[in-house]
Short mmCIF file of C-alpha atoms and ligand atoms in Angstrom, two decimals:
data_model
loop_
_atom_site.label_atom_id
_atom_site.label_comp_id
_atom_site.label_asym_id
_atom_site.label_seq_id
_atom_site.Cartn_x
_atom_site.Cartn_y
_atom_site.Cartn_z
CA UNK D 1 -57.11 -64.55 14.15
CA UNK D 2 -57.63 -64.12 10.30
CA UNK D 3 -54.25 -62.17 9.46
CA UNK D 4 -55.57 -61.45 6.00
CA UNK D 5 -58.35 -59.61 7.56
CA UNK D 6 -55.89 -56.92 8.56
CA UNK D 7 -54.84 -54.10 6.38
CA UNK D 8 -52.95 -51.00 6.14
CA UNK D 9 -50.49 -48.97 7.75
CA UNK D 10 -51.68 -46.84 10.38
CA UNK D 11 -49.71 -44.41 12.50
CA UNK D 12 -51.72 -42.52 16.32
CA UNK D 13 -51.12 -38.74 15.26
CA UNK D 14 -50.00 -37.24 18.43
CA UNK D 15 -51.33 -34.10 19.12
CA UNK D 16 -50.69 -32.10 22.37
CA UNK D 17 -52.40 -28.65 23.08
CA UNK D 18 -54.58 -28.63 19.23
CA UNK D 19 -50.69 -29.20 17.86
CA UNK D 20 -49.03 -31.80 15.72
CA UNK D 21 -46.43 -33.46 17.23
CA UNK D 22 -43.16 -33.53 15.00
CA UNK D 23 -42.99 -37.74 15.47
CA UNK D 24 -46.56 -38.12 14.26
CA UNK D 25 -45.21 -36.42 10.84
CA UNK D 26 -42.40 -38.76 11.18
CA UNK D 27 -43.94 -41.51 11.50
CA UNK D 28 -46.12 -40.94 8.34
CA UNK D 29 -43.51 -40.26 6.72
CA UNK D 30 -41.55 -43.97 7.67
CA UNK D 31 -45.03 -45.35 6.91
CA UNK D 32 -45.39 -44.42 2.94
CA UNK D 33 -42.05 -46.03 2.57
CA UNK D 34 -43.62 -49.98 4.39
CA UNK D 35 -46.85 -48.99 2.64
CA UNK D 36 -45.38 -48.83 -0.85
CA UNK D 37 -43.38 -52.05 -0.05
CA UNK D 38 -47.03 -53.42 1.19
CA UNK D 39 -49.31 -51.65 -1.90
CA UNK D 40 -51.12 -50.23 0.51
CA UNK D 41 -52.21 -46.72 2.45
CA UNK D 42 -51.20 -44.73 5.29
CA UNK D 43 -53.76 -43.78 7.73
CA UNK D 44 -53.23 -41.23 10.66
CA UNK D 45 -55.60 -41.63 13.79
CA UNK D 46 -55.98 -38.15 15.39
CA UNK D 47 -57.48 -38.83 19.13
CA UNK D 48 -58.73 -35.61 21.09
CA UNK D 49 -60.93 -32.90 21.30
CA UNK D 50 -61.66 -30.07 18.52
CA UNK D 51 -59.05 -31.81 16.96
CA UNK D 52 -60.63 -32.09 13.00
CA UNK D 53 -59.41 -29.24 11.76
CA UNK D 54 -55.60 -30.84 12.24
CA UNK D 55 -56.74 -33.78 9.03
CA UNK D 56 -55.89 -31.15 6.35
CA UNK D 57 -51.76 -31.01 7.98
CA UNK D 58 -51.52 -34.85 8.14
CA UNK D 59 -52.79 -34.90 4.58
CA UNK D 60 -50.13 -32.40 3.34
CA UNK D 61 -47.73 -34.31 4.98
CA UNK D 62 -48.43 -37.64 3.21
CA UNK D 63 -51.61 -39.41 5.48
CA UNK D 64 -54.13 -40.94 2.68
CA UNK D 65 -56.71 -41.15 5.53
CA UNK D 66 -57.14 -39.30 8.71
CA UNK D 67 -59.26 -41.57 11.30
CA UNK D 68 -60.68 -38.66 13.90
CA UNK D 69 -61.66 -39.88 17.29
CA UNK D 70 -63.09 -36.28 18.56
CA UNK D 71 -64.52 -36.33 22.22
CA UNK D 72 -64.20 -34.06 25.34
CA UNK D 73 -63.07 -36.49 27.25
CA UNK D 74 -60.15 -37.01 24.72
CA UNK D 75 -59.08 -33.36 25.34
CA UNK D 76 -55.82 -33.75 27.29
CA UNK D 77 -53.74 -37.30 27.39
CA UNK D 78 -55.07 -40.21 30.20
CA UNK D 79 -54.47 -43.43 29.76
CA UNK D 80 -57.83 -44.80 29.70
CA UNK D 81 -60.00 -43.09 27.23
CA UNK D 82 -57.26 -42.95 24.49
CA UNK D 83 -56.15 -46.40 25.19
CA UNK D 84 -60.65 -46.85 24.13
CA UNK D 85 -60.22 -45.01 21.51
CA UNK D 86 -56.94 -46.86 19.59
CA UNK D 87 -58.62 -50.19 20.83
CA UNK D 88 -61.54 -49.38 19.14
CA UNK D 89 -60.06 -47.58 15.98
CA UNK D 90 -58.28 -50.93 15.48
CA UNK D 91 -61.07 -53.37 16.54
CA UNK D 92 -63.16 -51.44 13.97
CA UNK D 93 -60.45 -51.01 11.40
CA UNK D 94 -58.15 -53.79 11.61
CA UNK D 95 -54.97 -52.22 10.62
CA UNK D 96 -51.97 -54.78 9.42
CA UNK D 97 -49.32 -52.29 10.76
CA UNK D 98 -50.00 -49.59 13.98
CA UNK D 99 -47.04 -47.69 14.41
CA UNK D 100 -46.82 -45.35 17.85
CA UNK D 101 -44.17 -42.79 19.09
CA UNK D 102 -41.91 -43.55 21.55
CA UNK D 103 -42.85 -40.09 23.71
CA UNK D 104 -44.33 -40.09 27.01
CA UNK D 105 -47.75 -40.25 26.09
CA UNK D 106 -46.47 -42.99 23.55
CA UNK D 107 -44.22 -45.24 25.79
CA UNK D 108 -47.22 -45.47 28.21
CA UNK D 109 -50.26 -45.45 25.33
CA UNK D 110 -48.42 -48.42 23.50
CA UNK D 111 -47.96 -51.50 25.84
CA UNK D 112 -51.51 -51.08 27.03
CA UNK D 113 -53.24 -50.99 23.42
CA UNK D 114 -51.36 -54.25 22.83
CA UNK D 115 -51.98 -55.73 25.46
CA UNK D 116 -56.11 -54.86 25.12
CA UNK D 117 -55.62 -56.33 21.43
CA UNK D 118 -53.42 -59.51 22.60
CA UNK D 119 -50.48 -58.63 20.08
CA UNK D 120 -46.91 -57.93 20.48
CA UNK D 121 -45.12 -54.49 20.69
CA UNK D 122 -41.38 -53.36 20.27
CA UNK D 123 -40.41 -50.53 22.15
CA UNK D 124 -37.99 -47.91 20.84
CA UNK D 125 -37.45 -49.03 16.71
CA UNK D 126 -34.57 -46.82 15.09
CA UNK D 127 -35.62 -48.94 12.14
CA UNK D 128 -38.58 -50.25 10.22
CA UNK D 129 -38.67 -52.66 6.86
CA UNK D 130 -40.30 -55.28 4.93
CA UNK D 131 -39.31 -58.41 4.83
CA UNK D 132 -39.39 -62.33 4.81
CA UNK D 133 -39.36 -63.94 8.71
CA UNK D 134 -37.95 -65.95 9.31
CA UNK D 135 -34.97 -64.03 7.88
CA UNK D 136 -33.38 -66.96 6.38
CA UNK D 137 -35.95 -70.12 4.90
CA UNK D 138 -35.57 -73.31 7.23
CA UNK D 139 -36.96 -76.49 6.47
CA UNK D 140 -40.10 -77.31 8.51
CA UNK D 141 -40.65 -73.87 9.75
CA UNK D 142 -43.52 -71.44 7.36
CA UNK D 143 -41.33 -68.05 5.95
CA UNK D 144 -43.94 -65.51 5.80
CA UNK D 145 -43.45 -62.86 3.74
CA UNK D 146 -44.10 -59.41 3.73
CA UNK D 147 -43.63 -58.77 7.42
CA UNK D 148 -42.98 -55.41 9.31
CA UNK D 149 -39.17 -56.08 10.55
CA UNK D 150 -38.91 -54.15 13.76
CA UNK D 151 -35.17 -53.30 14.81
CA UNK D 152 -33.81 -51.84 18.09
CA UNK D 153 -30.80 -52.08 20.21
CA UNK D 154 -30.95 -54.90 22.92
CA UNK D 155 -28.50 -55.63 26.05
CA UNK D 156 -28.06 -52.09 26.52
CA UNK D 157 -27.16 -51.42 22.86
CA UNK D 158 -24.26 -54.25 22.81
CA UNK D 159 -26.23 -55.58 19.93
CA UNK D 160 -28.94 -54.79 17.58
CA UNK D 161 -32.11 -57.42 17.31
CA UNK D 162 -34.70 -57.72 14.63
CA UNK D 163 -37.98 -59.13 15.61
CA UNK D 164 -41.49 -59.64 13.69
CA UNK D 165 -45.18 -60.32 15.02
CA UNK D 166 -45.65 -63.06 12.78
CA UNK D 167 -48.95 -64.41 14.27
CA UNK D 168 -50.46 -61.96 15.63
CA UNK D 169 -52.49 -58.37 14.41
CA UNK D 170 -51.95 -55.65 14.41
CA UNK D 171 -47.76 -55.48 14.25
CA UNK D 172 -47.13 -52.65 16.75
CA UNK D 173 -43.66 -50.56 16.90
CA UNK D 174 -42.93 -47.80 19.19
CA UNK D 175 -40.28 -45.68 17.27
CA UNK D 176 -38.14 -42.98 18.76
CA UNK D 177 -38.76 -39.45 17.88
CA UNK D 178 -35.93 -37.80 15.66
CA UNK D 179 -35.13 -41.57 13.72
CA UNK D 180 -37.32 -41.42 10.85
CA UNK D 181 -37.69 -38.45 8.19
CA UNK D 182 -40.67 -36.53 7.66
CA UNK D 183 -41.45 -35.87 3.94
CA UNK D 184 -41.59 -32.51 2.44
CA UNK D 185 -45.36 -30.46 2.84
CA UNK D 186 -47.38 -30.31 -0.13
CA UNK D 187 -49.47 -27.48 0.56
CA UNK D 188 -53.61 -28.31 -0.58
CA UNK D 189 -52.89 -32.50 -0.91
CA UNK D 190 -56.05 -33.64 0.59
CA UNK D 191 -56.57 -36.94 2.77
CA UNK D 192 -59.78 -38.73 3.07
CA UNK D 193 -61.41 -37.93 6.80
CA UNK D 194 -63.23 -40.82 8.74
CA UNK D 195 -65.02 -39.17 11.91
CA UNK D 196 -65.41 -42.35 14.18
CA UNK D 197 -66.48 -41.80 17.98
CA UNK D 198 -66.83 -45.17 19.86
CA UNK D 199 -68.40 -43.53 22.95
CA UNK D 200 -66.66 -42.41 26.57
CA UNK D 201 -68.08 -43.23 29.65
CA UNK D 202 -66.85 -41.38 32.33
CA UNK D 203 -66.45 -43.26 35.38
CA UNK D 204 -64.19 -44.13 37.82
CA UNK D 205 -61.20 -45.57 35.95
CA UNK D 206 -60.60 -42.32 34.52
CA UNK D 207 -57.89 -40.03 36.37
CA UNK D 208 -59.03 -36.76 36.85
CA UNK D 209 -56.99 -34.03 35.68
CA UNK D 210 -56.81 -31.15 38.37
CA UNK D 211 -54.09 -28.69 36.78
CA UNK D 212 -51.46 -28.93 34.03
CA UNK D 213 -48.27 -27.63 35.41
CA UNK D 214 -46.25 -26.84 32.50
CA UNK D 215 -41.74 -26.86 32.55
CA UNK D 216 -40.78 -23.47 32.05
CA UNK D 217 -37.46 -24.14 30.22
CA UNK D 218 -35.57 -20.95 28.65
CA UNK D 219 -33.09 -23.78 26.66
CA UNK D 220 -34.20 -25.06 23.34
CA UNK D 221 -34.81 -28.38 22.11
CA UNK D 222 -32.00 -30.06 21.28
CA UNK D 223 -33.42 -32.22 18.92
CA UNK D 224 -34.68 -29.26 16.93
CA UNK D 225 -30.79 -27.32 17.14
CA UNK D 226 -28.75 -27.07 13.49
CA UNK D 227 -25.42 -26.60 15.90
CA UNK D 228 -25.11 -28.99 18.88
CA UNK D 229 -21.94 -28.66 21.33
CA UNK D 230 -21.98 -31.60 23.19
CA UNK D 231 -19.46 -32.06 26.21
CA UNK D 232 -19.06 -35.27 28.11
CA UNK D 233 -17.37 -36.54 31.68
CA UNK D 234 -14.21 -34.86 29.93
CA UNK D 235 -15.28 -31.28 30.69
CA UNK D 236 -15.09 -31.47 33.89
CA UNK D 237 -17.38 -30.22 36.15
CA UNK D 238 -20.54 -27.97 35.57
CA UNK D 239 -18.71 -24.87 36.37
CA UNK D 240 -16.09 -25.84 33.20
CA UNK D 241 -19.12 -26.21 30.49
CA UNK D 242 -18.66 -22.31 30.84
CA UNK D 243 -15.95 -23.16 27.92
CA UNK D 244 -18.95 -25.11 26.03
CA UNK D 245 -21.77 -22.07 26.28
CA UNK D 246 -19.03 -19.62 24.91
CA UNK D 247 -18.22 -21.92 22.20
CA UNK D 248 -22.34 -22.54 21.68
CA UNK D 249 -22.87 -18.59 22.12
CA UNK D 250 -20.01 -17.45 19.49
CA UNK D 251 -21.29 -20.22 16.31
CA UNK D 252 -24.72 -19.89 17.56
CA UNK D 253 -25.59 -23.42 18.67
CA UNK D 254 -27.32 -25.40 21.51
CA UNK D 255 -25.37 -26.99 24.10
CA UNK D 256 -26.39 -30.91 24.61
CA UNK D 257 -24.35 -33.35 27.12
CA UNK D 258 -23.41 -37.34 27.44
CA UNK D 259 -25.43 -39.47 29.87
CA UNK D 260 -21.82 -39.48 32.28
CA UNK D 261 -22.56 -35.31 32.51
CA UNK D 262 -26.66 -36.04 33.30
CA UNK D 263 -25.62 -38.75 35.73
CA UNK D 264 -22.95 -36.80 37.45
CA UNK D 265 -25.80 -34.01 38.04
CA UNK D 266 -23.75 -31.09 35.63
CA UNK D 267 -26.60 -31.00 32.71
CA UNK D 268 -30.16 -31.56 33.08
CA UNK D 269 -31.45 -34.64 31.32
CA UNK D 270 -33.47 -32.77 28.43
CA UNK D 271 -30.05 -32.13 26.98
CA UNK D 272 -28.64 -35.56 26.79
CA UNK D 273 -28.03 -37.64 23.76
CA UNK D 274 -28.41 -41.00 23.18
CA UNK D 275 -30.03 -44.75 23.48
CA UNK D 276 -31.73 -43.01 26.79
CA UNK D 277 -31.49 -39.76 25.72
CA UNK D 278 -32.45 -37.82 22.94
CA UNK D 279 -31.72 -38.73 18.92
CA UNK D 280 -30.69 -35.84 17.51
CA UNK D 281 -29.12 -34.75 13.34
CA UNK D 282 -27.89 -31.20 13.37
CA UNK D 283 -25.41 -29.94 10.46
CA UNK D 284 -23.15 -30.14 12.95
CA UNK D 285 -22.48 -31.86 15.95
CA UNK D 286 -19.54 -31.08 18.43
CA UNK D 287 -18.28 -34.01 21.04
CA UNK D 288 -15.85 -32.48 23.52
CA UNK D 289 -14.44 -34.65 26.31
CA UNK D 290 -16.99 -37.77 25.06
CA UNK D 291 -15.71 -41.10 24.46
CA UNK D 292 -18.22 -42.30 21.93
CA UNK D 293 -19.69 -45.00 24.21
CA UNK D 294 -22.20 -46.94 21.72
CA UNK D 295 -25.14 -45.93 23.37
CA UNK D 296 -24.16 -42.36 22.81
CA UNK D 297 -22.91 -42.53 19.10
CA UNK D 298 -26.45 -44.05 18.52
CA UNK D 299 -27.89 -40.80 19.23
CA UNK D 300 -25.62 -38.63 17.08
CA UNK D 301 -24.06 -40.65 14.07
CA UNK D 302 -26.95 -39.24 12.01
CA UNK D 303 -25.58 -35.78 12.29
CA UNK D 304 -24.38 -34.24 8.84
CA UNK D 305 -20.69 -33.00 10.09
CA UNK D 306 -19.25 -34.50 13.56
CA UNK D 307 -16.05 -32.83 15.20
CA UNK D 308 -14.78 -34.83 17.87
CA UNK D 309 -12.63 -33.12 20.53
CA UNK D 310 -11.24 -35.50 22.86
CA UNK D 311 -7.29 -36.08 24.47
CA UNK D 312 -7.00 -39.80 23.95
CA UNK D 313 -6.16 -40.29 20.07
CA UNK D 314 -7.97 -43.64 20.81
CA UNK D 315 -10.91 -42.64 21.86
CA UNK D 316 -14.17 -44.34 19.59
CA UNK D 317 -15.29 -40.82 18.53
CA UNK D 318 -12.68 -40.69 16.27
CA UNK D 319 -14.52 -43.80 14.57
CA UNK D 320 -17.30 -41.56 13.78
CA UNK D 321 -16.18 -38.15 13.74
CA UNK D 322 -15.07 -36.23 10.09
CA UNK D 323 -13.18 -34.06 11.77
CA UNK D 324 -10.71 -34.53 14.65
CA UNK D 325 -8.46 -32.76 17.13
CA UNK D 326 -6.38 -34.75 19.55
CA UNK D 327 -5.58 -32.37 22.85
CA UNK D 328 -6.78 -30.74 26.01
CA UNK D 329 -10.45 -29.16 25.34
CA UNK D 330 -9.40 -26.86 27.93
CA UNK D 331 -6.66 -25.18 25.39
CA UNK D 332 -8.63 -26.25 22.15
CA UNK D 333 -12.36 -24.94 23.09
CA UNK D 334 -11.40 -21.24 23.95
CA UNK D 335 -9.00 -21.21 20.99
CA UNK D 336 -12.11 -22.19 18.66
CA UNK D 337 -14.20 -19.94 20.56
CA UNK D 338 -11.40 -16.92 19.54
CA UNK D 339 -11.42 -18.02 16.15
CA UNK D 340 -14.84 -18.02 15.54
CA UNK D 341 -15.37 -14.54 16.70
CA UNK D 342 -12.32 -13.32 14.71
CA UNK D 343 -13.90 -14.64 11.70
CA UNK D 344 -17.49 -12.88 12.61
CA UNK D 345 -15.85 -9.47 13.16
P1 FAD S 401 -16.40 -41.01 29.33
O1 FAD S 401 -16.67 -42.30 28.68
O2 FAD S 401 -15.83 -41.03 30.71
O3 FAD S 401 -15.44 -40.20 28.36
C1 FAD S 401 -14.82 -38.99 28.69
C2 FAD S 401 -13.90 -38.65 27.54
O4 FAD S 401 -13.32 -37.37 27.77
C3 FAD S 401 -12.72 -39.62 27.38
O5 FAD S 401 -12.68 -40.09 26.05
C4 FAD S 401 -11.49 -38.78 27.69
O6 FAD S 401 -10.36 -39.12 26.88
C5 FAD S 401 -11.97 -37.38 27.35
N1 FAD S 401 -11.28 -36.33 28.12
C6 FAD S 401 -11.06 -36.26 29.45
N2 FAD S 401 -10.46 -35.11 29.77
C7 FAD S 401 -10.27 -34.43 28.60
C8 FAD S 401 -9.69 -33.17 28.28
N3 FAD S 401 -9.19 -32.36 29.21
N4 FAD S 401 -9.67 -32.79 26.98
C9 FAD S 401 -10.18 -33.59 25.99
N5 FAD S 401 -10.75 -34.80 26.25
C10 FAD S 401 -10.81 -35.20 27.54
N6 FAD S 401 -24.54 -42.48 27.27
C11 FAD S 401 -24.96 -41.38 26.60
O7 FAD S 401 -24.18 -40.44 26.35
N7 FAD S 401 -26.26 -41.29 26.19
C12 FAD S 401 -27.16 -42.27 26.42
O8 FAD S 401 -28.33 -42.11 26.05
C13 FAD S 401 -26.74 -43.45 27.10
N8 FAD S 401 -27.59 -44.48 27.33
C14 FAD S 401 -27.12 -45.61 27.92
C15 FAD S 401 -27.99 -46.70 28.08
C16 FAD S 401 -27.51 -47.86 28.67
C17 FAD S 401 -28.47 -49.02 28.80
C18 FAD S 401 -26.19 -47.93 29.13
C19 FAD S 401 -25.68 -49.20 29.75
C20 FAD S 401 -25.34 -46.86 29.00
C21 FAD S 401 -25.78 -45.68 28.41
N9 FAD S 401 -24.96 -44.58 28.24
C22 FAD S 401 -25.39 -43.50 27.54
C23 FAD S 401 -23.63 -44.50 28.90
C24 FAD S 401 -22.49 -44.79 27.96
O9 FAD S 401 -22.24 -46.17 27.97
C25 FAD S 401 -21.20 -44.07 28.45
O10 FAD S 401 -20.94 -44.44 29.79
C26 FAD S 401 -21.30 -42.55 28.40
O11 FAD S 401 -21.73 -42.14 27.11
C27 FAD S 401 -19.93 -41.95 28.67
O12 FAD S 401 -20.02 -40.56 28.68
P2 FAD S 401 -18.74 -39.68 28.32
O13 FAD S 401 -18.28 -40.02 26.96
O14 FAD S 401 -19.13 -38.27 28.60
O15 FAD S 401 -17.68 -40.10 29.44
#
């Protein structure tokens, strides 16, 4: 493999239903920052069907290039024609850097394009940079420069690893939706459109899609809330996060849960936050009854104001919180609640 052949940051613009998908914006966004570190561009690949007309938002949003793979059989996600399509885009292409989000279409789109290319993948970045690898220069070993340094948590968040794809092209990264920041729109900037179509053959490898059977949820997301109240195992029981909707109702926020409340079967798992669970960064963020386990705090330390309620004084919340109150939510959650509507009235 000629490395030097390879060029280019490119990012798969998720669409779903003819609509952008917040991460692909994201993930532009992350990529003008390892482009400008590289001197290069960032290109969007938009995979699906009627989907053209979506080249002018990725271009207001920062793309320099829009690569459209338009094709009926690309209208809703399966595996096998979009996994042809990125395959080709970067057989054709040859992009240095292919960055994917770590959604369901994502997490299953991802491992199988790397694998088709024979390069390496790592699932679930919260972080991207440039950088020398090895890290440190050893004697006897090549330190390449100029690599994409891919970091996630490892061992079940106990520690954080960096890796690099020093050998192989493209380097691939799954990144979690919510991590990265999309930049501001700037309405009429204009990317350069490449139609490429590397032909479907319907046959049967492809799953057939019978009906689309969409979640009716009533709750918004989470990740898209300015207020979050959050309870964990401390609340109690589902019946007790009563105290927690009154609380969300009066300030006007969303309620969201620990992985202990989703396990214990109090919260569905759409609401929880976390390594497993969603990354969120309100303005404000409430933990009630949550210990700060690691894994949770890497969902949340992002948020602009955190208020930890929780009984232990001890508890690793406090680490991360700006604001703290030691006691029983039970007493302290209505209280706020009162207070809050006093102040409204
Ligand atoms: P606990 O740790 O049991 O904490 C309950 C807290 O409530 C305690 O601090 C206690 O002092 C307080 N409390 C109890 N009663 C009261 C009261 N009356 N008033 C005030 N405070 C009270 N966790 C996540 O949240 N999100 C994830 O995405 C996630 N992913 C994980 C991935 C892996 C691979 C692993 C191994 C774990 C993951 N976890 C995740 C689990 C995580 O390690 C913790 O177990 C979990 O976050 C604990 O939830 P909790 O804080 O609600 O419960």
């Amino acid at each position: 493999m000629n490395l030097a052949e390879y060029k280019g940051v490119y990012v798969f613009a998720q669409q779903v239903d003819n609509q952008i998908s917040s991460i692909a914006l994201e993930l532009i966004g992350k990529g003008k920052d390892l482009a400008k570190d590289l001197g290069t561009t960032v290109t969007a690949v938009l995979v699906g069907s009627n989907v053209k007309g979506l080249a002018d938002e990725l271009g207001e949003y920062g793309a320099d290039k829009v690569i459209v793979v338009d094709d009926p059989e690309l209208k809703d996600y399966r595996t096998e024609p979009y996994t042809h399509a990125i395959t080709s885009v970067i057989n054709e292409f040859k992009p240095d850097i292919f960055l994917i989000g770590a959604t369901a279409i994502g997490r299953d789109l991802g491992p199988r394009v790397c694998a088709r290319i024979h390069t390496g993948l790592t699932a679930d970045c919260t972080q991207l940079d440039i950088g020398d690898f090895p890290l440190v220069a050893t004697p006897g070993k090549e330190q390449k420069h100029g690599q994409l340094l891919m970091t996630r948590p490892a061992f079940g968040g106990n520690t954080i690893a960096t890796i690099a794809c020093p050998e192989f092209r493209p380097q691939m990264a799954t990144v979690r939706p919510g991590v990265m920041q999309k930049l501001d729109r700037e309405a009429g900037r204009k990317a350069e459109v490449i139609e490429f179509n590397p032909g479907f053959t319907p046959d049967n490898k492809y799953v057939e899609i019978l009906e689309i059977v969409k979640a009716v949820s009533d709750v918004a997301d989470i990740m898209d809330a300015k207020i979050l109240v959050s309870g964990g195992r401390g609340v109690g029981s589902a019946e007790n996060f009563k105290l927690l909707d009154d609380l969300a109702e009066a300030i006007g926020g969303t309620v969201s849960c620990s992985r202990a409340v989703v396990d214990s079967g109090w919260k569905p798992k759409d609401l929880q936050v976390g390594q497993t669970g969603k990354t969120v960064r309100p303005h404000v963020y409430f933990a009630i009854g949550i210990s700060g386990a690691i894994q949770h705090v890497a969902g949340m330390e992002e948020s602009d104001i955190i208020i930890a309620i929780n009984k232990d004084e001890s508890a690793p919340i406090f680490d991360v919180a700006d604001y703290g109150i030691v006691g029983d939510l039970n007493k302290i959650v209505p209280m706020l609640t009162e207070k809050i509507k006093e102040a409204k009235a």
